[in-house]
JSON list of C-alpha atoms in Angstrom, two decimals:
[
{"chain": "A", "resi": 1463, "resn": "ILE", "atom": "CA", "xyz": [65.40, 122.71, 87.38]},
{"chain": "A", "resi": 1464, "resn": "TYR", "atom": "CA", "xyz": [67.55, 125.00, 87.78]},
{"chain": "A", "resi": 1465, "resn": "ALA", "atom": "CA", "xyz": [66.01, 127.39, 84.98]},
{"chain": "A", "resi": 1466, "resn": "ARG", "atom": "CA", "xyz": [63.42, 127.38, 87.07]},
{"chain": "A", "resi": 1467, "resn": "VAL", "atom": "CA", "xyz": [64.39, 128.37, 90.35]},
{"chain": "A", "resi": 1468, "resn": "GLU", "atom": "CA", "xyz": [67.74, 130.57, 88.85]},
{"chain": "A", "resi": 1469, "resn": "ALA", "atom": "CA", "xyz": [65.84, 133.96, 89.44]},
{"chain": "A", "resi": 1470, "resn": "PHE", "atom": "CA", "xyz": [64.60, 133.41, 92.62]},
{"chain": "A", "resi": 1471, "resn": "ARG", "atom": "CA", "xyz": [68.97, 133.43, 93.19]},
{"chain": "A", "resi": 1472, "resn": "ILE", "atom": "CA", "xyz": [68.30, 130.63, 96.60]},
{"chain": "A", "resi": 1473, "resn": "VAL", "atom": "CA", "xyz": [70.88, 128.03, 94.10]},
{"chain": "A", "resi": 1474, "resn": "ASN", "atom": "CA", "xyz": [73.66, 128.05, 91.33]},
{"chain": "A", "resi": 1475, "resn": "GLY", "atom": "CA", "xyz": [74.96, 125.89, 89.17]},
{"chain": "A", "resi": 1476, "resn": "TYR", "atom": "CA", "xyz": [78.71, 125.66, 90.47]},
{"chain": "A", "resi": 1477, "resn": "GLY", "atom": "CA", "xyz": [79.68, 121.98, 90.62]},
{"chain": "A", "resi": 1478, "resn": "LEU", "atom": "CA", "xyz": [83.45, 120.82, 91.89]},
{"chain": "A", "resi": 1479, "resn": "PHE", "atom": "CA", "xyz": [84.26, 118.00, 89.21]},
{"chain": "A", "resi": 1480, "resn": "ARG", "atom": "CA", "xyz": [80.53, 117.74, 87.84]},
{"chain": "A", "resi": 1481, "resn": "VAL", "atom": "CA", "xyz": [82.14, 116.77, 84.71]},
{"chain": "A", "resi": 1482, "resn": "MET", "atom": "CA", "xyz": [85.91, 115.96, 84.65]},
{"chain": "A", "resi": 1483, "resn": "THR", "atom": "CA", "xyz": [84.93, 111.99, 84.30]},
{"chain": "A", "resi": 1484, "resn": "LYS", "atom": "CA", "xyz": [82.53, 110.29, 81.15]},
{"chain": "A", "resi": 1485, "resn": "ASP", "atom": "CA", "xyz": [81.41, 107.52, 83.17]},
{"chain": "A", "resi": 1486, "resn": "ARG", "atom": "CA", "xyz": [81.97, 105.82, 86.21]},
{"chain": "A", "resi": 1487, "resn": "ARG", "atom": "CA", "xyz": [84.57, 103.43, 87.91]},
{"chain": "A", "resi": 1488, "resn": "GLU", "atom": "CA", "xyz": [84.97, 102.21, 90.47]},
{"chain": "A", "resi": 1489, "resn": "ILE", "atom": "CA", "xyz": [87.86, 100.18, 92.77]},
{"chain": "A", "resi": 1490, "resn": "VAL", "atom": "CA", "xyz": [86.21, 96.90, 95.31]},
{"chain": "A", "resi": 1491, "resn": "ILE", "atom": "CA", "xyz": [88.14, 95.52, 97.80]},
{"chain": "A", "resi": 1492, "resn": "GLU", "atom": "CA", "xyz": [88.38, 92.00, 98.64]},
{"chain": "A", "resi": 1493, "resn": "GLY", "atom": "CA", "xyz": [90.13, 89.94, 101.21]},
{"chain": "A", "resi": 1494, "resn": "SER", "atom": "CA", "xyz": [90.71, 86.39, 101.22]},
{"chain": "A", "resi": 1495, "resn": "SER", "atom": "CA", "xyz": [92.11, 83.63, 103.59]},
{"chain": "A", "resi": 1496, "resn": "ASP", "atom": "CA", "xyz": [93.36, 80.77, 101.62]},
{"chain": "A", "resi": 1497, "resn": "GLY", "atom": "CA", "xyz": [93.18, 82.52, 98.13]},
{"chain": "A", "resi": 1498, "resn": "ILE", "atom": "CA", "xyz": [90.64, 81.33, 96.90]},
{"chain": "A", "resi": 1499, "resn": "ASP", "atom": "CA", "xyz": [87.57, 82.23, 98.34]},
{"chain": "A", "resi": 1500, "resn": "TRP", "atom": "CA", "xyz": [87.39, 85.88, 98.03]},
{"chain": "A", "resi": 1501, "resn": "LYS", "atom": "CA", "xyz": [84.72, 88.41, 100.43]},
{"chain": "A", "resi": 1502, "resn": "PRO", "atom": "CA", "xyz": [84.59, 92.45, 99.69]},
{"chain": "A", "resi": 1503, "resn": "TYR", "atom": "CA", "xyz": [84.87, 95.21, 101.83]},
{"chain": "A", "resi": 1504, "resn": "GLU", "atom": "CA", "xyz": [81.95, 97.06, 100.52]},
{"chain": "A", "resi": 1505, "resn": "PHE", "atom": "CA", "xyz": [82.77, 100.92, 101.63]},
{"chain": "A", "resi": 1506, "resn": "LYS", "atom": "CA", "xyz": [80.45, 103.24, 103.52]},
{"chain": "A", "resi": 1507, "resn": "TRP", "atom": "CA", "xyz": [78.87, 105.84, 100.92]},
{"chain": "A", "resi": 1508, "resn": "LYS", "atom": "CA", "xyz": [80.02, 104.04, 97.20]},
{"chain": "A", "resi": 1509, "resn": "PRO", "atom": "CA", "xyz": [79.03, 101.13, 95.34]},
{"chain": "A", "resi": 1510, "resn": "GLY", "atom": "CA", "xyz": [80.00, 98.09, 95.96]},
{"chain": "A", "resi": 1511, "resn": "ASP", "atom": "CA", "xyz": [77.72, 95.17, 95.84]},
{"chain": "A", "resi": 1512, "resn": "VAL", "atom": "CA", "xyz": [74.95, 96.38, 92.36]},
{"chain": "A", "resi": 1513, "resn": "MET", "atom": "CA", "xyz": [71.54, 95.47, 95.47]},
{"chain": "A", "resi": 1514, "resn": "ARG", "atom": "CA", "xyz": [72.54, 97.67, 97.79]},
{"chain": "A", "resi": 1515, "resn": "ALA", "atom": "CA", "xyz": [70.41, 101.40, 96.92]},
{"chain": "A", "resi": 1516, "resn": "PRO", "atom": "CA", "xyz": [72.72, 104.21, 96.96]},
{"chain": "A", "resi": 1517, "resn": "GLY", "atom": "CA", "xyz": [72.58, 106.30, 100.41]},
{"chain": "A", "resi": 1518, "resn": "TRP", "atom": "CA", "xyz": [72.58, 109.83, 101.10]},
{"chain": "A", "resi": 1519, "resn": "CYS", "atom": "CA", "xyz": [75.47, 111.34, 103.13]},
{"chain": "A", "resi": 1520, "resn": "ALA", "atom": "CA", "xyz": [75.54, 115.04, 102.89]},
{"chain": "A", "resi": 1521, "resn": "PRO", "atom": "CA", "xyz": [77.02, 117.41, 103.86]},
{"chain": "A", "resi": 1522, "resn": "HIS", "atom": "CA", "xyz": [79.26, 114.79, 105.35]},
{"chain": "A", "resi": 1523, "resn": "GLN", "atom": "CA", "xyz": [82.51, 114.08, 103.54]},
{"chain": "A", "resi": 1524, "resn": "PRO", "atom": "CA", "xyz": [83.44, 110.46, 103.84]},
{"chain": "A", "resi": 1525, "resn": "ARG", "atom": "CA", "xyz": [87.44, 110.81, 102.79]},
{"chain": "A", "resi": 1526, "resn": "LEU", "atom": "CA", "xyz": [88.01, 107.46, 101.41]},
{"chain": "A", "resi": 1527, "resn": "ASP", "atom": "CA", "xyz": [85.20, 106.78, 99.18]},
{"chain": "A", "resi": 1528, "resn": "TRP", "atom": "CA", "xyz": [86.05, 110.33, 98.30]},
{"chain": "A", "resi": 1529, "resn": "GLN", "atom": "CA", "xyz": [89.48, 109.51, 97.62]},
{"chain": "A", "resi": 1530, "resn": "MET", "atom": "CA", "xyz": [88.85, 106.08, 95.77]},
{"chain": "A", "resi": 1531, "resn": "TRP", "atom": "CA", "xyz": [87.07, 107.85, 93.45]},
{"chain": "A", "resi": 1532, "resn": "PHE", "atom": "CA", "xyz": [90.48, 110.11, 92.72]},
{"chain": "A", "resi": 1533, "resn": "ALA", "atom": "CA", "xyz": [92.51, 106.25, 92.42]},
{"chain": "A", "resi": 1534, "resn": "ALA", "atom": "CA", "xyz": [89.98, 104.49, 90.02]},
{"chain": "A", "resi": 1535, "resn": "LEU", "atom": "CA", "xyz": [91.44, 107.97, 87.57]},
{"chain": "A", "resi": 1536, "resn": "GLY", "atom": "CA", "xyz": [94.87, 105.53, 87.49]},
{"chain": "A", "resi": 1537, "resn": "SER", "atom": "CA", "xyz": [97.34, 103.15, 89.16]},
{"chain": "A", "resi": 1538, "resn": "TYR", "atom": "CA", "xyz": [97.60, 102.10, 93.06]},
{"chain": "A", "resi": 1539, "resn": "ARG", "atom": "CA", "xyz": [101.77, 102.59, 91.91]},
{"chain": "A", "resi": 1540, "resn": "GLN", "atom": "CA", "xyz": [100.22, 106.74, 91.67]},
{"chain": "A", "resi": 1541, "resn": "ASN", "atom": "CA", "xyz": [98.09, 106.31, 95.87]},
{"chain": "A", "resi": 1542, "resn": "PRO", "atom": "CA", "xyz": [100.94, 105.47, 98.33]},
{"chain": "A", "resi": 1543, "resn": "TRP", "atom": "CA", "xyz": [98.01, 105.89, 100.62]},
{"chain": "A", "resi": 1544, "resn": "PHE", "atom": "CA", "xyz": [95.83, 102.64, 99.31]},
{"chain": "A", "resi": 1545, "resn": "ILE", "atom": "CA", "xyz": [99.02, 100.25, 99.23]},
{"chain": "A", "resi": 1546, "resn": "GLN", "atom": "CA", "xyz": [98.95, 101.45, 102.78]},
{"chain": "A", "resi": 1547, "resn": "THR", "atom": "CA", "xyz": [95.16, 101.34, 103.76]},
{"chain": "A", "resi": 1548, "resn": "VAL", "atom": "CA", "xyz": [95.34, 96.91, 102.61]},
{"chain": "A", "resi": 1549, "resn": "ILE", "atom": "CA", "xyz": [98.31, 96.69, 104.38]},
{"chain": "A", "resi": 1550, "resn": "SER", "atom": "CA", "xyz": [96.63, 98.27, 107.55]},
{"chain": "A", "resi": 1551, "resn": "LEU", "atom": "CA", "xyz": [93.53, 95.75, 106.62]},
{"chain": "A", "resi": 1552, "resn": "LEU", "atom": "CA", "xyz": [96.55, 93.31, 106.18]},
{"chain": "A", "resi": 1553, "resn": "ASP", "atom": "CA", "xyz": [97.51, 93.85, 108.98]},
{"chain": "A", "resi": 1554, "resn": "GLY", "atom": "CA", "xyz": [93.55, 93.85, 110.50]},
{"chain": "A", "resi": 1555, "resn": "LYS", "atom": "CA", "xyz": [93.83, 97.94, 112.19]},
{"chain": "A", "resi": 1556, "resn": "PRO", "atom": "CA", "xyz": [90.50, 98.30, 114.15]},
{"chain": "A", "resi": 1557, "resn": "LYS", "atom": "CA", "xyz": [90.60, 101.84, 113.07]},
{"chain": "A", "resi": 1558, "resn": "VAL", "atom": "CA", "xyz": [90.99, 101.08, 109.31]},
{"chain": "A", "resi": 1559, "resn": "ALA", "atom": "CA", "xyz": [88.51, 98.68, 109.08]},
{"chain": "A", "resi": 1560, "resn": "ALA", "atom": "CA", "xyz": [85.95, 100.31, 111.04]},
{"chain": "A", "resi": 1561, "resn": "LEU", "atom": "CA", "xyz": [86.21, 103.16, 108.50]},
{"chain": "A", "resi": 1562, "resn": "PHE", "atom": "CA", "xyz": [84.24, 100.40, 106.00]},
{"chain": "A", "resi": 1563, "resn": "GLU", "atom": "CA", "xyz": [80.74, 99.12, 106.32]},
{"chain": "A", "resi": 1564, "resn": "ARG", "atom": "CA", "xyz": [81.61, 96.35, 107.80]},
{"chain": "A", "resi": 1565, "resn": "ASN", "atom": "CA", "xyz": [84.66, 94.27, 107.83]},
{"chain": "A", "resi": 1566, "resn": "PRO", "atom": "CA", "xyz": [84.23, 90.91, 106.30]},
{"chain": "A", "resi": 1567, "resn": "PHE", "atom": "CA", "xyz": [87.12, 88.87, 108.84]},
{"chain": "A", "resi": 1568, "resn": "PRO", "atom": "CA", "xyz": [85.99, 89.97, 112.16]},
{"chain": "A", "resi": 1569, "resn": "GLN", "atom": "CA", "xyz": [88.26, 88.20, 114.44]},
{"chain": "A", "resi": 1570, "resn": "SER", "atom": "CA", "xyz": [91.13, 87.33, 112.07]},
{"chain": "A", "resi": 1571, "resn": "PRO", "atom": "CA", "xyz": [92.80, 89.69, 109.64]},
{"chain": "A", "resi": 1572, "resn": "PRO", "atom": "CA", "xyz": [92.32, 88.35, 105.88]},
{"chain": "A", "resi": 1573, "resn": "ARG", "atom": "CA", "xyz": [96.41, 87.40, 104.38]},
{"chain": "A", "resi": 1574, "resn": "TYR", "atom": "CA", "xyz": [95.47, 87.95, 100.82]},
{"chain": "A", "resi": 1575, "resn": "VAL", "atom": "CA", "xyz": [93.78, 91.20, 99.79]},
{"chain": "A", "resi": 1576, "resn": "ARG", "atom": "CA", "xyz": [93.40, 92.42, 96.60]},
{"chain": "A", "resi": 1577, "resn": "ALA", "atom": "CA", "xyz": [90.66, 95.04, 95.11]},
{"chain": "A", "resi": 1578, "resn": "THR", "atom": "CA", "xyz": [89.73, 94.59, 91.06]},
{"chain": "A", "resi": 1579, "resn": "LEU", "atom": "CA", "xyz": [88.48, 97.61, 88.92]},
{"chain": "A", "resi": 1580, "resn": "TYR", "atom": "CA", "xyz": [84.59, 98.16, 87.38]},
{"chain": "A", "resi": 1581, "resn": "ARG", "atom": "CA", "xyz": [82.96, 100.50, 86.05]},
{"chain": "A", "resi": 1582, "resn": "TYR", "atom": "CA", "xyz": [79.89, 100.91, 87.43]},
{"chain": "A", "resi": 1583, "resn": "ARG", "atom": "CA", "xyz": [76.17, 102.90, 86.46]},
{"chain": "A", "resi": 1584, "resn": "PHE", "atom": "CA", "xyz": [72.16, 102.75, 87.72]},
{"chain": "A", "resi": 1585, "resn": "THR", "atom": "CA", "xyz": [70.79, 99.45, 86.46]},
{"chain": "A", "resi": 1586, "resn": "THR", "atom": "CA", "xyz": [67.73, 101.32, 83.79]},
{"chain": "A", "resi": 1587, "resn": "ALA", "atom": "CA", "xyz": [64.27, 101.14, 85.76]},
{"chain": "A", "resi": 1588, "resn": "GLN", "atom": "CA", "xyz": [63.16, 97.86, 84.66]},
{"chain": "A", "resi": 1589, "resn": "GLU", "atom": "CA", "xyz": [66.18, 96.45, 85.46]},
{"chain": "A", "resi": 1590, "resn": "HIS", "atom": "CA", "xyz": [65.54, 97.08, 88.91]},
{"chain": "A", "resi": 1591, "resn": "ARG", "atom": "CA", "xyz": [62.22, 95.48, 88.55]},
{"chain": "A", "resi": 1592, "resn": "GLN", "atom": "CA", "xyz": [62.89, 91.93, 86.63]},
{"chain": "A", "resi": 1593, "resn": "THR", "atom": "CA", "xyz": [66.45, 92.13, 88.93]},
{"chain": "A", "resi": 1594, "resn": "GLY", "atom": "CA", "xyz": [65.88, 94.12, 92.64]},
{"chain": "A", "resi": 1595, "resn": "ALA", "atom": "CA", "xyz": [69.69, 95.49, 91.06]},
{"chain": "A", "resi": 1596, "resn": "TRP", "atom": "CA", "xyz": [70.17, 100.10, 91.67]},
{"chain": "A", "resi": 1597, "resn": "TRP", "atom": "CA", "xyz": [73.69, 98.59, 89.74]},
{"chain": "A", "resi": 1598, "resn": "LYS", "atom": "CA", "xyz": [75.82, 97.18, 86.79]},
{"chain": "A", "resi": 1599, "resn": "ARG", "atom": "CA", "xyz": [79.06, 96.97, 86.56]},
{"chain": "A", "resi": 1600, "resn": "GLN", "atom": "CA", "xyz": [80.88, 95.63, 84.00]},
{"chain": "A", "resi": 1601, "resn": "GLU", "atom": "CA", "xyz": [84.46, 94.25, 85.15]},
{"chain": "A", "resi": 1602, "resn": "LEU", "atom": "CA", "xyz": [86.94, 96.12, 84.04]},
{"chain": "A", "resi": 1603, "resn": "GLY", "atom": "CA", "xyz": [90.14, 94.53, 85.50]},
{"chain": "A", "resi": 1604, "resn": "GLU", "atom": "CA", "xyz": [92.67, 93.56, 88.29]},
{"chain": "A", "resi": 1605, "resn": "TYR", "atom": "CA", "xyz": [93.61, 97.48, 89.71]},
{"chain": "A", "resi": 1606, "resn": "LEU", "atom": "CA", "xyz": [96.36, 96.10, 93.06]},
{"chain": "A", "resi": 1607, "resn": "PRO", "atom": "CA", "xyz": [97.19, 91.76, 91.70]},
{"chain": "A", "resi": 1608, "resn": "GLY", "atom": "CA", "xyz": [96.61, 89.78, 96.03]},
{"chain": "A", "resi": 1609, "resn": "VAL", "atom": "CA", "xyz": [99.05, 90.80, 97.52]},
{"chain": "A", "resi": 1610, "resn": "SER", "atom": "CA", "xyz": [100.38, 89.21, 101.17]},
{"chain": "A", "resi": 1611, "resn": "LEU", "atom": "CA", "xyz": [101.46, 90.88, 104.04]},
{"chain": "A", "resi": 1612, "resn": "GLU", "atom": "CA", "xyz": [105.24, 88.83, 103.36]},
{"chain": "A", "resi": 1613, "resn": "ASP", "atom": "CA", "xyz": [104.94, 90.62, 99.40]},
{"chain": "A", "resi": 1614, "resn": "VAL", "atom": "CA", "xyz": [104.52, 94.12, 100.70]},
{"chain": "A", "resi": 1615, "resn": "HIS", "atom": "CA", "xyz": [106.84, 94.08, 103.43]}
]
């Protein structure tokens, strides 16, 4: 497309970080009251639930969703703000819970929070027709083990 409209000088090929990663790694944060039943904190814009269609947020820059992309490139140990986010979820801070699409613990905060790293890709047209899913994901491993307030204080 760019080659066709380049002569009009209305667009350019610039893209910050456009070839920085080869795949899409995403962190899924989950909370639990009992350490057995885990519920995800869905982000407003980034992938999570594979059945949820991608959203359109431009020109808005969702800061938490954006920072999560960087966090997925390394370890939680390199991202103190991530640990603080987890602590705030465990503390039940409403302003932090409001950064997510919905709070799976509206009455009282979870006792535990954990995070898992996944590799996401769009489903093919055939996969989408068969399953209704927009994303296919593969678990890559634990990003943050299940922690409680006692573990982080």
